[in-house]
Amino acid sequence: MSTEATPSTPAPSAAKRPTRITALAGVNALEGAALAIGGLYLLIAGLLGKLESTQQAETVGITLVALGAIPLIAARGLLLLRSWSRGPALITQIMALPVAWTLLRSQGGLIPLGIVVAVVAVTGLVLALNPATTRDLGIRRGPSTTPDA
């Protein structure tokens, strides 16, 4: 066992993390939490029999909880500056666009929710597709620069 004390300063990657990557991680965490909370609500309401179709509510609830894990894992990867995390973050934003469109074409109180989902998804897309984000995550573009061996 080591007797050295652990440093109290944050990890170098956390100290150097750009604001746009932190914002993208926050967007993904927000979306993941919303999916997980919505899924838990449907799952619990289905189990308690408070909905008309309990089996469908339970199935959708489990699906939403599982889908909520994707952006939450991506958010953690972004905070740790992992290059793989950009893919799931980008896919999450692309999947949110049809949801926003469907909510915007509905009636009543779902339209403001559609606006919020659209704004969050477009913000996430802009942050994920920013060339500086690609560079900061260490993602290379184009052919490899190393010579063939």
mmCIF file of N, CA and C in Angstrom:
data_model
loop_
_atom_site.group_PDB
_atom_site.id
_atom_site.type_symbol
_atom_site.label_atom_id
_atom_site.label_comp_id
_atom_site.label_asym_id
_atom_site.label_seq_id
_atom_site.Cartn_x
_atom_site.Cartn_y
_atom_site.Cartn_z
ATOM 1 N N MET A 1 0.838 -1.170 0.000
ATOM 2 C CA MET A 1 0.000 0.000 0.000
ATOM 3 C C MET A 1 0.885 1.236 0.000
ATOM 4 N N SER A 2 0.517 2.230 -0.755
ATOM 5 C CA SER A 2 1.303 3.449 -0.881
ATOM 6 C C SER A 2 1.018 4.402 0.280
ATOM 7 N N THR A 3 2.081 5.057 0.729
ATOM 8 C CA THR A 3 1.910 6.007 1.825
ATOM 9 C C THR A 3 1.791 7.434 1.317
ATOM 10 N N GLU A 4 1.872 7.605 -0.004
ATOM 11 C CA GLU A 4 1.775 8.956 -0.562
ATOM 12 C C GLU A 4 0.336 9.444 -0.486
ATOM 13 N N ALA A 5 0.184 10.718 -0.196
ATOM 14 C CA ALA A 5 -1.151 11.315 -0.139
ATOM 15 C C ALA A 5 -1.629 11.594 -1.555
ATOM 16 N N THR A 6 -2.911 11.491 -1.758
ATOM 17 C CA THR A 6 -3.456 11.813 -3.064
ATOM 18 C C THR A 6 -3.495 13.324 -3.226
ATOM 19 N N PRO A 7 -3.222 13.808 -4.433
ATOM 20 C CA PRO A 7 -3.221 15.259 -4.621
ATOM 21 C C PRO A 7 -4.627 15.829 -4.493
ATOM 22 N N SER A 8 -4.703 17.038 -3.952
ATOM 23 C CA SER A 8 -5.999 17.678 -3.768
ATOM 24 C C SER A 8 -6.416 18.492 -4.987
ATOM 25 N N THR A 9 -5.526 18.628 -5.953
ATOM 26 C CA THR A 9 -5.857 19.372 -7.165
ATOM 27 C C THR A 9 -6.609 18.462 -8.116
ATOM 28 N N PRO A 10 -7.457 19.039 -8.955
ATOM 29 C CA PRO A 10 -8.200 18.204 -9.892
ATOM 30 C C PRO A 10 -7.265 17.572 -10.919
ATOM 31 N N ALA A 11 -7.768 16.538 -11.569
ATOM 32 C CA ALA A 11 -6.987 15.860 -12.602
ATOM 33 C C ALA A 11 -6.642 16.844 -13.714
ATOM 34 N N PRO A 12 -5.515 16.647 -14.404
ATOM 35 C CA PRO A 12 -5.134 17.582 -15.459
ATOM 36 C C PRO A 12 -6.197 17.722 -16.539
ATOM 37 N N SER A 13 -6.878 16.623 -16.887
ATOM 38 C CA SER A 13 -7.893 16.709 -17.930
ATOM 39 C C SER A 13 -9.068 17.584 -17.489
ATOM 40 N N ALA A 14 -9.415 17.544 -16.193
ATOM 41 C CA ALA A 14 -10.525 18.364 -15.699
ATOM 42 C C ALA A 14 -10.135 19.841 -15.672
ATOM 43 N N ALA A 15 -8.867 20.119 -15.371
ATOM 44 C CA ALA A 15 -8.428 21.509 -15.316
ATOM 45 C C ALA A 15 -8.355 22.118 -16.710
ATOM 46 N N LYS A 16 -8.081 21.307 -17.721
ATOM 47 C CA LYS A 16 -7.919 21.806 -19.083
ATOM 48 C C LYS A 16 -9.152 21.602 -19.949
ATOM 49 N N ARG A 17 -10.240 21.105 -19.388
ATOM 50 C CA ARG A 17 -11.431 20.827 -20.170
ATOM 51 C C ARG A 17 -12.050 22.121 -20.682
ATOM 52 N N PRO A 18 -12.244 22.225 -22.001
ATOM 53 C CA PRO A 18 -12.874 23.424 -22.560
ATOM 54 C C PRO A 18 -14.335 23.564 -22.118
ATOM 55 N N THR A 19 -14.790 24.791 -22.073
ATOM 56 C CA THR A 19 -16.159 25.079 -21.642
ATOM 57 C C THR A 19 -17.184 24.427 -22.554
ATOM 58 N N ARG A 20 -16.930 24.396 -23.861
ATOM 59 C CA ARG A 20 -17.907 23.825 -24.790
ATOM 60 C C ARG A 20 -18.086 22.327 -24.555
ATOM 61 N N ILE A 21 -17.020 21.627 -24.148
ATOM 62 C CA ILE A 21 -17.149 20.197 -23.864
ATOM 63 C C ILE A 21 -17.906 19.994 -22.555
ATOM 64 N N THR A 22 -17.672 20.852 -21.584
ATOM 65 C CA THR A 22 -18.434 20.789 -20.337
ATOM 66 C C THR A 22 -19.912 21.071 -20.606
ATOM 67 N N ALA A 23 -20.190 22.035 -21.474
ATOM 68 C CA ALA A 23 -21.582 22.351 -21.826
ATOM 69 C C ALA A 23 -22.229 21.180 -22.559
ATOM 70 N N LEU A 24 -21.490 20.546 -23.477
ATOM 71 C CA LEU A 24 -22.018 19.391 -24.196
ATOM 72 C C LEU A 24 -22.289 18.244 -23.229
ATOM 73 N N ALA A 25 -21.410 18.044 -22.274
ATOM 74 C CA ALA A 25 -21.636 17.014 -21.254
ATOM 75 C C ALA A 25 -22.887 17.346 -20.443
ATOM 76 N N GLY A 26 -23.084 18.621 -20.126
ATOM 77 C CA GLY A 26 -24.272 19.032 -19.383
ATOM 78 C C GLY A 26 -25.551 18.797 -20.167
ATOM 79 N N VAL A 27 -25.514 19.095 -21.473
ATOM 80 C CA VAL A 27 -26.684 18.863 -22.332
ATOM 81 C C VAL A 27 -27.022 17.379 -22.344
ATOM 82 N N ASN A 28 -26.009 16.542 -22.505
ATOM 83 C CA ASN A 28 -26.245 15.100 -22.538
ATOM 84 C C ASN A 28 -26.722 14.577 -21.192
ATOM 85 N N ALA A 29 -26.167 15.084 -20.117
ATOM 86 C CA ALA A 29 -26.614 14.666 -18.786
ATOM 87 C C ALA A 29 -28.068 15.065 -18.559
ATOM 88 N N LEU A 30 -28.442 16.260 -19.002
ATOM 89 C CA LEU A 30 -29.824 16.720 -18.879
ATOM 90 C C LEU A 30 -30.772 15.808 -19.651
ATOM 91 N N GLU A 31 -30.402 15.487 -20.883
ATOM 92 C CA GLU A 31 -31.251 14.623 -21.703
ATOM 93 C C GLU A 31 -31.336 13.210 -21.108
ATOM 94 N N GLY A 32 -30.206 12.703 -20.645
ATOM 95 C CA GLY A 32 -30.210 11.368 -20.051
ATOM 96 C C GLY A 32 -31.050 11.310 -18.791
ATOM 97 N N ALA A 33 -30.927 12.337 -17.965
ATOM 98 C CA ALA A 33 -31.721 12.382 -16.730
ATOM 99 C C ALA A 33 -33.212 12.489 -17.050
ATOM 100 N N ALA A 34 -33.558 13.290 -18.049
ATOM 101 C CA ALA A 34 -34.966 13.435 -18.432
ATOM 102 C C ALA A 34 -35.534 12.101 -18.925
ATOM 103 N N LEU A 35 -34.760 11.398 -19.746
ATOM 104 C CA LEU A 35 -35.219 10.094 -20.232
ATOM 105 C C LEU A 35 -35.368 9.098 -19.084
ATOM 106 N N ALA A 36 -34.388 9.054 -18.205
ATOM 107 C CA ALA A 36 -34.430 8.109 -17.090
ATOM 108 C C ALA A 36 -35.581 8.422 -16.136
ATOM 109 N N ILE A 37 -35.786 9.687 -15.832
ATOM 110 C CA ILE A 37 -36.875 10.068 -14.926
ATOM 111 C C ILE A 37 -38.230 9.766 -15.561
ATOM 112 N N GLY A 38 -38.383 10.100 -16.840
ATOM 113 C CA GLY A 38 -39.630 9.777 -17.543
ATOM 114 C C GLY A 38 -39.881 8.277 -17.583
ATOM 115 N N GLY A 39 -38.820 7.516 -17.824
ATOM 116 C CA GLY A 39 -38.954 6.064 -17.838
ATOM 117 C C GLY A 39 -39.325 5.493 -16.492
ATOM 118 N N LEU A 40 -38.700 6.012 -15.441
ATOM 119 C CA LEU A 40 -39.037 5.548 -14.090
ATOM 120 C C LEU A 40 -40.487 5.877 -13.744
ATOM 121 N N TYR A 41 -40.935 7.066 -14.158
ATOM 122 C CA TYR A 41 -42.326 7.442 -13.897
ATOM 123 C C TYR A 41 -43.281 6.459 -14.576
ATOM 124 N N LEU A 42 -43.032 6.180 -15.864
ATOM 125 C CA LEU A 42 -43.909 5.253 -16.580
ATOM 126 C C LEU A 42 -43.840 3.848 -15.985
ATOM 127 N N LEU A 43 -42.657 3.432 -15.613
ATOM 128 C CA LEU A 43 -42.494 2.102 -15.030
ATOM 129 C C LEU A 43 -43.258 1.970 -13.713
ATOM 130 N N ILE A 44 -43.114 2.955 -12.852
ATOM 131 C CA ILE A 44 -43.800 2.914 -11.556
ATOM 132 C C ILE A 44 -45.310 3.043 -11.737
ATOM 133 N N ALA A 45 -45.736 3.954 -12.614
ATOM 134 C CA ALA A 45 -47.175 4.114 -12.858
ATOM 135 C C ALA A 45 -47.767 2.839 -13.462
ATOM 136 N N GLY A 46 -46.998 2.183 -14.320
ATOM 137 C CA GLY A 46 -47.472 0.933 -14.900
ATOM 138 C C GLY A 46 -47.561 -0.176 -13.866
ATOM 139 N N LEU A 47 -46.565 -0.257 -12.993
ATOM 140 C CA LEU A 47 -46.580 -1.282 -11.949
ATOM 141 C C LEU A 47 -47.709 -1.067 -10.944
ATOM 142 N N LEU A 48 -48.047 0.197 -10.689
ATOM 143 C CA LEU A 48 -49.123 0.503 -9.745
ATOM 144 C C LEU A 48 -50.501 0.452 -10.398
ATOM 145 N N GLY A 49 -50.543 0.249 -11.716
ATOM 146 C CA GLY A 49 -51.816 0.143 -12.412
ATOM 147 C C GLY A 49 -52.536 1.457 -12.604
ATOM 148 N N LYS A 50 -51.808 2.558 -12.597
ATOM 149 C CA LYS A 50 -52.447 3.864 -12.722
ATOM 150 C C LYS A 50 -52.667 4.282 -14.178
ATOM 151 N N LEU A 51 -52.159 3.524 -15.113
ATOM 152 C CA LEU A 51 -52.314 3.858 -16.528
ATOM 153 C C LEU A 51 -53.231 2.837 -17.197
ATOM 154 N N GLU A 52 -53.789 3.222 -18.340
ATOM 155 C CA GLU A 52 -54.734 2.363 -19.037
ATOM 156 C C GLU A 52 -54.066 1.072 -19.522
ATOM 157 N N SER A 53 -52.883 1.205 -20.123
ATOM 158 C CA SER A 53 -52.155 0.040 -20.628
ATOM 159 C C SER A 53 -50.893 -0.147 -19.789
ATOM 160 N N THR A 54 -51.011 -0.947 -18.747
ATOM 161 C CA THR A 54 -49.882 -1.096 -17.824
ATOM 162 C C THR A 54 -48.707 -1.804 -18.477
ATOM 163 N N GLN A 55 -48.959 -2.800 -19.299
ATOM 164 C CA GLN A 55 -47.871 -3.535 -19.939
ATOM 165 C C GLN A 55 -47.091 -2.622 -20.883
ATOM 166 N N GLN A 56 -47.798 -1.812 -21.641
ATOM 167 C CA GLN A 56 -47.134 -0.886 -22.556
ATOM 168 C C GLN A 56 -46.348 0.166 -21.769
ATOM 169 N N ALA A 57 -46.884 0.654 -20.679
ATOM 170 C CA ALA A 57 -46.191 1.649 -19.860
ATOM 171 C C ALA A 57 -44.912 1.066 -19.274
ATOM 172 N N GLU A 58 -44.970 -0.171 -18.827
ATOM 173 C CA GLU A 58 -43.776 -0.806 -18.274
ATOM 174 C C GLU A 58 -42.706 -1.006 -19.341
ATOM 175 N N THR A 59 -43.124 -1.427 -20.528
ATOM 176 C CA THR A 59 -42.172 -1.641 -21.626
ATOM 177 C C THR A 59 -41.523 -0.331 -22.047
ATOM 178 N N VAL A 60 -42.324 0.695 -22.221
ATOM 179 C CA VAL A 60 -41.784 1.999 -22.607
ATOM 180 C C VAL A 60 -40.915 2.558 -21.489
ATOM 181 N N GLY A 61 -41.319 2.355 -20.252
ATOM 182 C CA GLY A 61 -40.530 2.832 -19.112
ATOM 183 C C GLY A 61 -39.149 2.208 -19.073
ATOM 184 N N ILE A 62 -39.072 0.891 -19.246
ATOM 185 C CA ILE A 62 -37.782 0.208 -19.258
ATOM 186 C C ILE A 62 -36.938 0.683 -20.432
ATOM 187 N N THR A 63 -37.572 0.873 -21.582
ATOM 188 C CA THR A 63 -36.851 1.348 -22.768
ATOM 189 C C THR A 63 -36.288 2.743 -22.540
ATOM 190 N N LEU A 64 -37.072 3.629 -21.954
ATOM 191 C CA LEU A 64 -36.597 4.988 -21.710
ATOM 192 C C LEU A 64 -35.456 5.023 -20.697
ATOM 193 N N VAL A 65 -35.527 4.189 -19.678
ATOM 194 C CA VAL A 65 -34.433 4.127 -18.704
ATOM 195 C C VAL A 65 -33.158 3.646 -19.396
ATOM 196 N N ALA A 66 -33.275 2.625 -20.243
ATOM 197 C CA ALA A 66 -32.109 2.119 -20.970
ATOM 198 C C ALA A 66 -31.564 3.168 -21.937
ATOM 199 N N LEU A 67 -32.456 3.867 -22.635
ATOM 200 C CA LEU A 67 -32.005 4.924 -23.558
ATOM 201 C C LEU A 67 -31.393 6.101 -22.803
ATOM 202 N N GLY A 68 -31.859 6.352 -21.590
ATOM 203 C CA GLY A 68 -31.293 7.430 -20.785
ATOM 204 C C GLY A 68 -29.857 7.156 -20.367
ATOM 205 N N ALA A 69 -29.484 5.887 -20.319
ATOM 206 C CA ALA A 69 -28.104 5.548 -19.947
ATOM 207 C C ALA A 69 -27.109 5.994 -21.012
ATOM 208 N N ILE A 70 -27.516 6.013 -22.270
ATOM 209 C CA ILE A 70 -26.590 6.365 -23.358
ATOM 210 C C ILE A 70 -26.063 7.792 -23.211
ATOM 211 N N PRO A 71 -26.923 8.811 -23.110
ATOM 212 C CA PRO A 71 -26.368 10.155 -22.949
ATOM 213 C C PRO A 71 -25.676 10.372 -21.607
ATOM 214 N N LEU A 72 -26.091 9.649 -20.572
ATOM 215 C CA LEU A 72 -25.409 9.781 -19.286
ATOM 216 C C LEU A 72 -23.978 9.229 -19.363
ATOM 217 N N ILE A 73 -23.807 8.108 -20.036
ATOM 218 C CA ILE A 73 -22.467 7.553 -20.235
ATOM 219 C C ILE A 73 -21.644 8.477 -21.125
ATOM 220 N N ALA A 74 -22.284 9.027 -22.163
ATOM 221 C CA ALA A 74 -21.576 9.968 -23.042
ATOM 222 C C ALA A 74 -21.143 11.211 -22.268
ATOM 223 N N ALA A 75 -21.996 11.697 -21.377
ATOM 224 C CA ALA A 75 -21.646 12.884 -20.579
ATOM 225 C C ALA A 75 -20.433 12.610 -19.713
ATOM 226 N N ARG A 76 -20.391 11.438 -19.102
ATOM 227 C CA ARG A 76 -19.225 11.086 -18.280
ATOM 228 C C ARG A 76 -17.972 11.002 -19.140
ATOM 229 N N GLY A 77 -18.095 10.396 -20.307
ATOM 230 C CA GLY A 77 -16.953 10.312 -21.210
ATOM 231 C C GLY A 77 -16.474 11.679 -21.661
ATOM 232 N N LEU A 78 -17.398 12.581 -21.924
ATOM 233 C CA LEU A 78 -17.018 13.942 -22.313
ATOM 234 C C LEU A 78 -16.290 14.652 -21.186
ATOM 235 N N LEU A 79 -16.771 14.482 -19.967
ATOM 236 C CA LEU A 79 -16.104 15.121 -18.830
ATOM 237 C C LEU A 79 -14.682 14.594 -18.642
ATOM 238 N N LEU A 80 -14.473 13.338 -19.036
ATOM 239 C CA LEU A 80 -13.143 12.739 -18.943
ATOM 240 C C LEU A 80 -12.333 12.921 -20.228
ATOM 241 N N LEU A 81 -12.896 13.682 -21.184
ATOM 242 C CA LEU A 81 -12.261 13.973 -22.475
ATOM 243 C C LEU A 81 -11.940 12.705 -23.254
ATOM 244 N N ARG A 82 -12.866 11.762 -23.294
ATOM 245 C CA ARG A 82 -12.698 10.530 -24.049
ATOM 246 C C ARG A 82 -13.241 10.745 -25.470
ATOM 247 N N SER A 83 -12.464 10.378 -26.459
ATOM 248 C CA SER A 83 -12.857 10.635 -27.844
ATOM 249 C C SER A 83 -14.090 9.829 -28.248
ATOM 250 N N TRP A 84 -14.289 8.635 -27.702
ATOM 251 C CA TRP A 84 -15.426 7.804 -28.057
ATOM 252 C C TRP A 84 -16.756 8.440 -27.664
ATOM 253 N N SER A 85 -16.741 9.352 -26.708
ATOM 254 C CA SER A 85 -17.989 9.899 -26.167
ATOM 255 C C SER A 85 -18.703 10.842 -27.132
ATOM 256 N N ARG A 86 -17.992 11.345 -28.131
ATOM 257 C CA ARG A 86 -18.625 12.260 -29.075
ATOM 258 C C ARG A 86 -19.690 11.552 -29.913
ATOM 259 N N GLY A 87 -19.455 10.297 -30.280
ATOM 260 C CA GLY A 87 -20.422 9.538 -31.078
ATOM 261 C C GLY A 87 -21.766 9.389 -30.397
ATOM 262 N N PRO A 88 -21.815 8.826 -29.184
ATOM 263 C CA PRO A 88 -23.113 8.716 -28.501
ATOM 264 C C PRO A 88 -23.753 10.074 -28.214
ATOM 265 N N ALA A 89 -22.929 11.088 -27.951
ATOM 266 C CA ALA A 89 -23.481 12.427 -27.713
ATOM 267 C C ALA A 89 -24.147 12.956 -28.977
ATOM 268 N N LEU A 90 -23.503 12.739 -30.107
ATOM 269 C CA LEU A 90 -24.049 13.197 -31.383
ATOM 270 C C LEU A 90 -25.316 12.436 -31.747
ATOM 271 N N ILE A 91 -25.303 11.138 -31.540
ATOM 272 C CA ILE A 91 -26.484 10.319 -31.843
ATOM 273 C C ILE A 91 -27.667 10.733 -30.975
ATOM 274 N N THR A 92 -27.409 11.052 -29.727
ATOM 275 C CA THR A 92 -28.476 11.494 -28.830
ATOM 276 C C THR A 92 -29.144 12.759 -29.363
ATOM 277 N N GLN A 93 -28.344 13.694 -29.845
ATOM 278 C CA GLN A 93 -28.909 14.944 -30.365
ATOM 279 C C GLN A 93 -29.710 14.695 -31.638
ATOM 280 N N ILE A 94 -29.205 13.819 -32.495
ATOM 281 C CA ILE A 94 -29.920 13.505 -33.733
ATOM 282 C C ILE A 94 -31.248 12.817 -33.427
ATOM 283 N N MET A 95 -31.258 11.940 -32.423
ATOM 284 C CA MET A 95 -32.498 11.253 -32.046
ATOM 285 C C MET A 95 -33.505 12.206 -31.402
ATOM 286 N N ALA A 96 -33.024 13.282 -30.811
ATOM 287 C CA ALA A 96 -33.928 14.235 -30.160
ATOM 288 C C ALA A 96 -34.671 15.104 -31.177
ATOM 289 N N LEU A 97 -34.117 15.278 -32.367
ATOM 290 C CA LEU A 97 -34.761 16.149 -33.357
ATOM 291 C C LEU A 97 -36.139 15.648 -33.799
ATOM 292 N N PRO A 98 -36.329 14.357 -34.136
ATOM 293 C CA PRO A 98 -37.688 13.905 -34.478
ATOM 294 C C PRO A 98 -38.663 14.000 -33.302
ATOM 295 N N VAL A 99 -38.144 13.810 -32.102
ATOM 296 C CA VAL A 99 -39.008 13.955 -30.920
ATOM 297 C C VAL A 99 -39.485 15.397 -30.815
ATOM 298 N N ALA A 100 -38.558 16.342 -31.010
ATOM 299 C CA ALA A 100 -38.932 17.760 -30.970
ATOM 300 C C ALA A 100 -39.943 18.081 -32.061
ATOM 301 N N TRP A 101 -39.729 17.543 -33.258
ATOM 302 C CA TRP A 101 -40.639 17.803 -34.376
ATOM 303 C C TRP A 101 -42.042 17.277 -34.068
ATOM 304 N N THR A 102 -42.112 16.089 -33.516
ATOM 305 C CA THR A 102 -43.407 15.510 -33.165
ATOM 306 C C THR A 102 -44.114 16.350 -32.101
ATOM 307 N N LEU A 103 -43.364 16.798 -31.099
ATOM 308 C CA LEU A 103 -43.962 17.636 -30.056
ATOM 309 C C LEU A 103 -44.414 18.985 -30.613
ATOM 310 N N LEU A 104 -43.639 19.545 -31.541
ATOM 311 C CA LEU A 104 -44.008 20.833 -32.125
ATOM 312 C C LEU A 104 -45.260 20.732 -32.995
ATOM 313 N N ARG A 105 -45.517 19.582 -33.568
ATOM 314 C CA ARG A 105 -46.694 19.403 -34.427
ATOM 315 C C ARG A 105 -47.929 18.983 -33.632
ATOM 316 N N SER A 106 -47.770 18.815 -32.329
ATOM 317 C CA SER A 106 -48.909 18.434 -31.491
ATOM 318 C C SER A 106 -49.687 19.688 -31.089
ATOM 319 N N GLN A 107 -50.569 19.521 -30.135
ATOM 320 C CA GLN A 107 -51.391 20.647 -29.699
ATOM 321 C C GLN A 107 -51.204 20.893 -28.209
ATOM 322 N N GLY A 108 -51.518 22.110 -27.815
ATOM 323 C CA GLY A 108 -51.551 22.440 -26.397
ATOM 324 C C GLY A 108 -50.199 22.583 -25.740
ATOM 325 N N GLY A 109 -50.086 22.002 -24.556
ATOM 326 C CA GLY A 109 -48.913 22.186 -23.715
ATOM 327 C C GLY A 109 -47.668 21.458 -24.184
ATOM 328 N N LEU A 110 -47.801 20.606 -25.189
ATOM 329 C CA LEU A 110 -46.627 19.886 -25.679
ATOM 330 C C LEU A 110 -45.766 20.747 -26.613
ATOM 331 N N ILE A 111 -46.327 21.817 -27.147
ATOM 332 C CA ILE A 111 -45.560 22.675 -28.060
ATOM 333 C C ILE A 111 -44.402 23.360 -27.333
ATOM 334 N N PRO A 112 -44.596 23.952 -26.156
ATOM 335 C CA PRO A 112 -43.438 24.523 -25.456
ATOM 336 C C PRO A 112 -42.378 23.470 -25.117
ATOM 337 N N LEU A 113 -42.814 22.260 -24.779
ATOM 338 C CA LEU A 113 -41.856 21.186 -24.526
ATOM 339 C C LEU A 113 -41.070 20.864 -25.796
ATOM 340 N N GLY A 114 -41.747 20.889 -26.938
ATOM 341 C CA GLY A 114 -41.075 20.664 -28.215
ATOM 342 C C GLY A 114 -40.046 21.737 -28.512
ATOM 343 N N ILE A 115 -40.362 22.969 -28.162
ATOM 344 C CA ILE A 115 -39.406 24.060 -28.356
ATOM 345 C C ILE A 115 -38.163 23.834 -27.502
ATOM 346 N N VAL A 116 -38.367 23.446 -26.253
ATOM 347 C CA VAL A 116 -37.232 23.197 -25.346
ATOM 348 C C VAL A 116 -36.376 22.046 -25.869
ATOM 349 N N VAL A 117 -37.021 20.957 -26.280
ATOM 350 C CA VAL A 117 -36.280 19.807 -26.799
ATOM 351 C C VAL A 117 -35.504 20.195 -28.056
ATOM 352 N N ALA A 118 -36.122 20.983 -28.939
ATOM 353 C CA ALA A 118 -35.442 21.411 -30.161
ATOM 354 C C ALA A 118 -34.236 22.292 -29.853
ATOM 355 N N VAL A 119 -34.396 23.222 -28.950
ATOM 356 C CA VAL A 119 -33.288 24.125 -28.599
ATOM 357 C C VAL A 119 -32.136 23.343 -27.980
ATOM 358 N N VAL A 120 -32.457 22.421 -27.086
ATOM 359 C CA VAL A 120 -31.414 21.622 -26.445
ATOM 360 C C VAL A 120 -30.712 20.742 -27.474
ATOM 361 N N ALA A 121 -31.466 20.130 -28.383
ATOM 362 C CA ALA A 121 -30.871 19.254 -29.392
ATOM 363 C C ALA A 121 -29.987 20.034 -30.359
ATOM 364 N N VAL A 122 -30.454 21.175 -30.818
ATOM 365 C CA VAL A 122 -29.646 21.981 -31.748
ATOM 366 C C VAL A 122 -28.397 22.499 -31.040
ATOM 367 N N THR A 123 -28.531 22.918 -29.789
ATOM 368 C CA THR A 123 -27.363 23.354 -29.019
ATOM 369 C C THR A 123 -26.351 22.218 -28.900
ATOM 370 N N GLY A 124 -26.836 21.028 -28.587
ATOM 371 C CA GLY A 124 -25.960 19.872 -28.492
ATOM 372 C C GLY A 124 -25.283 19.541 -29.809
ATOM 373 N N LEU A 125 -26.026 19.652 -30.913
ATOM 374 C CA LEU A 125 -25.436 19.401 -32.233
ATOM 375 C C LEU A 125 -24.342 20.402 -32.556
ATOM 376 N N VAL A 126 -24.609 21.668 -32.292
ATOM 377 C CA VAL A 126 -23.606 22.702 -32.561
ATOM 378 C C VAL A 126 -22.350 22.446 -31.735
ATOM 379 N N LEU A 127 -22.521 22.098 -30.473
ATOM 380 C CA LEU A 127 -21.367 21.836 -29.614
ATOM 381 C C LEU A 127 -20.616 20.579 -30.046
ATOM 382 N N ALA A 128 -21.335 19.533 -30.425
ATOM 383 C CA ALA A 128 -20.692 18.273 -30.802
ATOM 384 C C ALA A 128 -19.996 18.368 -32.150
ATOM 385 N N LEU A 129 -20.557 19.149 -33.073
ATOM 386 C CA LEU A 129 -19.989 19.250 -34.416
ATOM 387 C C LEU A 129 -18.946 20.352 -34.546
ATOM 388 N N ASN A 130 -18.725 21.096 -33.496
ATOM 389 C CA ASN A 130 -17.726 22.161 -33.511
ATOM 390 C C ASN A 130 -16.342 21.545 -33.778
ATOM 391 N N PRO A 131 -15.609 22.053 -34.765
ATOM 392 C CA PRO A 131 -14.279 21.503 -35.044
ATOM 393 C C PRO A 131 -13.338 21.560 -33.837
ATOM 394 N N ALA A 132 -13.501 22.564 -32.999
ATOM 395 C CA ALA A 132 -12.655 22.654 -31.809
ATOM 396 C C ALA A 132 -12.956 21.505 -30.835
ATOM 397 N N THR A 133 -14.204 21.075 -30.777
ATOM 398 C CA THR A 133 -14.557 19.939 -29.927
ATOM 399 C C THR A 133 -13.868 18.679 -30.432
ATOM 400 N N THR A 134 -13.914 18.498 -31.745
ATOM 401 C CA THR A 134 -13.239 17.349 -32.349
ATOM 402 C C THR A 134 -11.753 17.363 -32.019
ATOM 403 N N ARG A 135 -11.145 18.503 -32.153
ATOM 404 C CA ARG A 135 -9.710 18.640 -31.864
ATOM 405 C C ARG A 135 -9.418 18.403 -30.387
ATOM 406 N N ASP A 136 -10.227 18.980 -29.504
ATOM 407 C CA ASP A 136 -9.990 18.849 -28.067
ATOM 408 C C ASP A 136 -10.182 17.422 -27.568
ATOM 409 N N LEU A 137 -11.015 16.649 -28.257
ATOM 410 C CA LEU A 137 -11.213 15.259 -27.872
ATOM 411 C C LEU A 137 -10.181 14.337 -28.518
ATOM 412 N N GLY A 138 -9.316 14.904 -29.336
ATOM 413 C CA GLY A 138 -8.247 14.110 -29.949
ATOM 414 C C GLY A 138 -8.713 13.261 -31.111
ATOM 415 N N ILE A 139 -9.775 13.671 -31.774
ATOM 416 C CA ILE A 139 -10.293 12.920 -32.911
ATOM 417 C C ILE A 139 -9.610 13.439 -34.164
ATOM 418 N N ARG A 140 -8.996 12.546 -34.896
ATOM 419 C CA ARG A 140 -8.299 12.937 -36.124
ATOM 420 C C ARG A 140 -9.261 12.938 -37.284
ATOM 421 N N ARG A 141 -9.025 13.838 -38.209
ATOM 422 C CA ARG A 141 -9.832 13.905 -39.431
ATOM 423 C C ARG A 141 -8.930 13.579 -40.596
ATOM 424 N N GLY A 142 -9.431 12.856 -41.541
ATOM 425 C CA GLY A 142 -8.671 12.558 -42.741
ATOM 426 C C GLY A 142 -7.769 11.352 -42.571
ATOM 427 N N PRO A 143 -6.915 11.124 -43.589
ATOM 428 C CA PRO A 143 -6.033 9.965 -43.538
ATOM 429 C C PRO A 143 -4.967 10.108 -42.481
ATOM 430 N N SER A 144 -4.465 8.976 -42.047
ATOM 431 C CA SER A 144 -3.426 8.937 -41.037
ATOM 432 C C SER A 144 -2.146 9.562 -41.565
ATOM 433 N N THR A 145 -1.376 10.226 -40.707
ATOM 434 C CA THR A 145 -0.136 10.875 -41.124
ATOM 435 C C THR A 145 1.069 9.987 -40.886
ATOM 436 N N THR A 146 0.859 8.791 -40.325
ATOM 437 C CA THR A 146 1.986 7.905 -40.088
ATOM 438 C C THR A 146 2.284 7.098 -41.344
ATOM 439 N N PRO A 147 3.560 6.939 -41.716
ATOM 440 C CA PRO A 147 3.893 6.182 -42.918
ATOM 441 C C PRO A 147 3.617 4.688 -42.710
ATOM 442 N N ASP A 148 3.340 4.025 -43.838
ATOM 443 C CA ASP A 148 3.089 2.576 -43.766
ATOM 444 C C ASP A 148 4.378 1.864 -43.409
ATOM 445 N N ALA A 149 4.271 0.841 -42.605
ATOM 446 C CA ALA A 149 5.465 0.110 -42.181
ATOM 447 C C ALA A 149 5.740 -1.061 -43.090
#
